[in-house]
Tab-separated table of N, CA and C in Angstrom:
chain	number	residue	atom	x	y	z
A	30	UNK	N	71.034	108.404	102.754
A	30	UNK	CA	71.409	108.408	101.347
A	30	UNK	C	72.917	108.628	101.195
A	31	UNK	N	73.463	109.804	101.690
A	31	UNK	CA	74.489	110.143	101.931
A	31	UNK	C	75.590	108.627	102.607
A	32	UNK	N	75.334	108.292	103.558
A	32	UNK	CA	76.138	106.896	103.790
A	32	UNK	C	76.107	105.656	102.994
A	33	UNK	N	74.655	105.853	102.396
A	33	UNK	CA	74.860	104.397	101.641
A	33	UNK	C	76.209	104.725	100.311
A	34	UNK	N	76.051	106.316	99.365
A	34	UNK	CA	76.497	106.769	98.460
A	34	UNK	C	78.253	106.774	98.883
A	35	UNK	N	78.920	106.597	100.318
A	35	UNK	CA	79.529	106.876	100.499
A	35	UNK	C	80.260	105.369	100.730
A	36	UNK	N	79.572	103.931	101.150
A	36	UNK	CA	79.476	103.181	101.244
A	36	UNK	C	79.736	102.332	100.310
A	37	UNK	N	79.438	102.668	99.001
A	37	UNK	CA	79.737	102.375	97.396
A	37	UNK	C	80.690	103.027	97.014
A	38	UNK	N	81.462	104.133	97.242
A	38	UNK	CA	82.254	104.534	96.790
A	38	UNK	C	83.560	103.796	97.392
A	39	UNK	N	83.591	103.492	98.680
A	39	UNK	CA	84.584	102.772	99.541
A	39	UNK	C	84.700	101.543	98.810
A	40	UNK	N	83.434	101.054	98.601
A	40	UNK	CA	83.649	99.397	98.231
A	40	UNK	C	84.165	99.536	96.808
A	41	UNK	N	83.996	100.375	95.669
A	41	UNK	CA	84.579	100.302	94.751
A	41	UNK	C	86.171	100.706	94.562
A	42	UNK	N	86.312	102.060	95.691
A	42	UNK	CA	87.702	102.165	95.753
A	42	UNK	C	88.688	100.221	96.173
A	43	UNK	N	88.227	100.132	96.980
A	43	UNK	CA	89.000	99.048	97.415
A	43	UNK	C	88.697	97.757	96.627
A	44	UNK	N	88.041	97.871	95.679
A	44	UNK	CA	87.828	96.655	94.654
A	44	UNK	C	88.784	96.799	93.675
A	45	UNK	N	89.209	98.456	92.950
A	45	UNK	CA	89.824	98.691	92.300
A	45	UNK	C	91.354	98.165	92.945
A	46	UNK	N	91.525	98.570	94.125
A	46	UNK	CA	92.545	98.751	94.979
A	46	UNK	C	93.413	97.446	94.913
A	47	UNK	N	92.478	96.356	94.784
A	47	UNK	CA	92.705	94.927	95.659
A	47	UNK	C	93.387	94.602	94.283
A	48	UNK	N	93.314	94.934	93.080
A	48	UNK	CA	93.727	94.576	91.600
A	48	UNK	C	95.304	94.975	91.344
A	49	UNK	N	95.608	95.436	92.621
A	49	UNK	CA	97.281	96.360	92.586
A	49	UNK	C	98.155	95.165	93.246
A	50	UNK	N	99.148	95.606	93.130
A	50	UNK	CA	100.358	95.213	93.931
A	50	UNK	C	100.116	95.302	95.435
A	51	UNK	N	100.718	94.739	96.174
A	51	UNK	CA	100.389	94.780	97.547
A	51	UNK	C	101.373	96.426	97.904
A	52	UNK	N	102.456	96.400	97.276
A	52	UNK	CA	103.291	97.840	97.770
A	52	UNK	C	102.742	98.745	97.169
A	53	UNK	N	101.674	98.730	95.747
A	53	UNK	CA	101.485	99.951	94.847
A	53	UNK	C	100.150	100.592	95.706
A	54	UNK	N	98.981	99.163	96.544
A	54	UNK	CA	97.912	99.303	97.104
A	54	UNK	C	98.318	99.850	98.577
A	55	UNK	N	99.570	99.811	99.110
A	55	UNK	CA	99.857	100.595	100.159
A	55	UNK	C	100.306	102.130	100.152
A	56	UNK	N	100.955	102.024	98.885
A	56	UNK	CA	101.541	103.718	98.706
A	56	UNK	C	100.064	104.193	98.182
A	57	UNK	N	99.269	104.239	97.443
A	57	UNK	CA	97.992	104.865	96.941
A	57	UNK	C	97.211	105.196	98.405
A	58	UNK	N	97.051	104.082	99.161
A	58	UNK	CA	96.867	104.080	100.640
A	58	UNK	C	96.963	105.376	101.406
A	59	UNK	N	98.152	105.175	101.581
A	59	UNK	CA	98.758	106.261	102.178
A	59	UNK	C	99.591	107.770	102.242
A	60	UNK	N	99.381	107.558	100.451
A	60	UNK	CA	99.248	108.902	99.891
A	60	UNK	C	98.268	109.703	100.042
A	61	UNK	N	96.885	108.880	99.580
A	61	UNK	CA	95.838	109.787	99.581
A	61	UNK	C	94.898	109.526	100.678
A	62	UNK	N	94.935	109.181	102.328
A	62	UNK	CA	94.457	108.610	103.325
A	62	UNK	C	93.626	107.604	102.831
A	63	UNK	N	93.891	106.804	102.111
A	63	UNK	CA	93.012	105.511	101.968
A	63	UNK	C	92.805	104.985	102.997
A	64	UNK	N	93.112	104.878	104.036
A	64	UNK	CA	93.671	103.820	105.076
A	64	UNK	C	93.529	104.087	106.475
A	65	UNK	N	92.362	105.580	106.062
A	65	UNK	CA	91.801	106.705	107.439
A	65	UNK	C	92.868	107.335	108.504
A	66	UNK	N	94.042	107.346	107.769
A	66	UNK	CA	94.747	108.439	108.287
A	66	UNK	C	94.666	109.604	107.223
A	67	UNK	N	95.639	110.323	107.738
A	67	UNK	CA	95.487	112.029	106.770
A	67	UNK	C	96.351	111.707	105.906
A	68	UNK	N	96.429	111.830	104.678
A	68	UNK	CA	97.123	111.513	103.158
A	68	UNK	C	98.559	111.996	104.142
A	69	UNK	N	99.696	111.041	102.894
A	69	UNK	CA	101.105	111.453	103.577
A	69	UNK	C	101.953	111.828	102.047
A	70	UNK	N	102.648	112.776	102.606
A	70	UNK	CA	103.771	113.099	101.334
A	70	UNK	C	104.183	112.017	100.807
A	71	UNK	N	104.896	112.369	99.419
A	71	UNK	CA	105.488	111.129	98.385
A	71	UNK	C	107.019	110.779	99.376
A	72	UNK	N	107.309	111.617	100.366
A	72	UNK	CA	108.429	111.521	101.263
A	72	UNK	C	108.355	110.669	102.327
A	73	UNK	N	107.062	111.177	103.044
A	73	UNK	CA	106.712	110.765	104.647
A	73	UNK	C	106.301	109.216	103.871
A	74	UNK	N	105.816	108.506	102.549
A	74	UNK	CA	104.959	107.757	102.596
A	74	UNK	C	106.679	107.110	102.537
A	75	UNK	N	107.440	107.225	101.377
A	75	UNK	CA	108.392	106.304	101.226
A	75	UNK	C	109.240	106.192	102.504
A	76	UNK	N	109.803	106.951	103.386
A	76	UNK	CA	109.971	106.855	104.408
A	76	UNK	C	109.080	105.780	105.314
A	77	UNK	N	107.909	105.779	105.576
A	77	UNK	CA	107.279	104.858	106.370
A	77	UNK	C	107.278	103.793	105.838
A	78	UNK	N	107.462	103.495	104.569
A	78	UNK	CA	106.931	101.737	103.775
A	78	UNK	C	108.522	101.633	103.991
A	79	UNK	N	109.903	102.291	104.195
A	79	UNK	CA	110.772	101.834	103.642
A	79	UNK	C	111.761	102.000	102.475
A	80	UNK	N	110.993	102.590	101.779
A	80	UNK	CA	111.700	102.434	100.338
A	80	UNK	C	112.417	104.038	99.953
A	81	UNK	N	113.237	103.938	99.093
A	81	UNK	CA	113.499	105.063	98.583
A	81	UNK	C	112.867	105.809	97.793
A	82	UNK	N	112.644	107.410	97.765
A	82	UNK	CA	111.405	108.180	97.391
A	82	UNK	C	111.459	107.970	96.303
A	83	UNK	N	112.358	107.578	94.785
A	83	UNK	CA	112.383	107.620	94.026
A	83	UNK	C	111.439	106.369	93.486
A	84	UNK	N	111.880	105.162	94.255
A	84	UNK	CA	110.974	103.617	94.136
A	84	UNK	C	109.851	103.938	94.188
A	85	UNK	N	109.220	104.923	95.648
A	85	UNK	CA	108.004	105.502	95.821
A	85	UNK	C	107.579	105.769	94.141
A	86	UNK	N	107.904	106.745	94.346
A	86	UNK	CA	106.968	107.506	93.032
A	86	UNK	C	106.901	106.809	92.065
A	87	UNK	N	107.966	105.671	91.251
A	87	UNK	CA	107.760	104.890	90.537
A	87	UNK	C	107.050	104.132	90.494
A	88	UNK	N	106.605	103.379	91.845
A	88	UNK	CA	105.343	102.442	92.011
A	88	UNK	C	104.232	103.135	92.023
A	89	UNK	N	104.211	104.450	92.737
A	89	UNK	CA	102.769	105.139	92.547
A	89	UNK	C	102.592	105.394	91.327
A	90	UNK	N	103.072	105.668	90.318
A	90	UNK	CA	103.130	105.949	88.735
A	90	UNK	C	102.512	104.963	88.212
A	91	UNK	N	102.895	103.928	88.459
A	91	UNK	CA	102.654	102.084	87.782
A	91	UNK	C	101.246	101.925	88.286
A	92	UNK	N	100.969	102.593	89.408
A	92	UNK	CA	99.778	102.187	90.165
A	92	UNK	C	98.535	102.970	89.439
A	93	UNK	N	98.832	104.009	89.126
A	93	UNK	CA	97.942	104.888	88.744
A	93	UNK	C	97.884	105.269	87.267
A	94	UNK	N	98.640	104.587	86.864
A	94	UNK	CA	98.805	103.771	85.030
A	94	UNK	C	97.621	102.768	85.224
A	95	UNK	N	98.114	101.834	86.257
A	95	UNK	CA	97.144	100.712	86.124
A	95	UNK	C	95.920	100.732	86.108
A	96	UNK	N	95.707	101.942	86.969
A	96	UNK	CA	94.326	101.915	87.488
A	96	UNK	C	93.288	102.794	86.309
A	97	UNK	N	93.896	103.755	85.616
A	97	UNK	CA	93.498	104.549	84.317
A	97	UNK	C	93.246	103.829	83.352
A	98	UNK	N	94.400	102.247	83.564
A	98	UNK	CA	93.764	101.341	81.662
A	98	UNK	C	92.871	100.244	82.477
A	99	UNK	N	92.388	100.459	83.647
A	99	UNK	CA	91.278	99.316	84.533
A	99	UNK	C	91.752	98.204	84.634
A	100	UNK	N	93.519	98.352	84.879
A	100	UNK	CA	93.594	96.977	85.607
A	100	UNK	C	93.920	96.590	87.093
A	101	UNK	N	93.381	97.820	87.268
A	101	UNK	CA	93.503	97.763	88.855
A	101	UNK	C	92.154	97.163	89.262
């Protein structure tokens, strides 16, 4: 029960997910271990994608706007 319940929750995360930006669906990623590593700071994440922390947080913002009015 437990795996199937857990199984649906994955597939909906990443349905929502797939509705993002390809950079907004990587920082959400890897902020909050989407991506089966251990969640990474708003630092460690912009650091690893590249970008400056400030871009970071701005796209995670946009991302998680999006995803609150369901257009993610």
């Amino acid at each position: 029960m437990e795996d199937t319940a857990y199984f649906q929750l994955r597939t909906r995360v990443e349905e929502l997910l797939s509705g993002l930006e390809e950079v907004e669906r990587e920082i959400l990623k890897r902020r909050f271990g989407l991506d089966g590593r251990k969640a990474m700071s708003l630092e460690e994440t912009a650091r690893d994608m590249g970008l400056d922390p400030e871009e970071a947080a701005a796209r995670e913002r946009e991302a998680m706007c999006a995803l609150r009015n369901g257009k993610g």
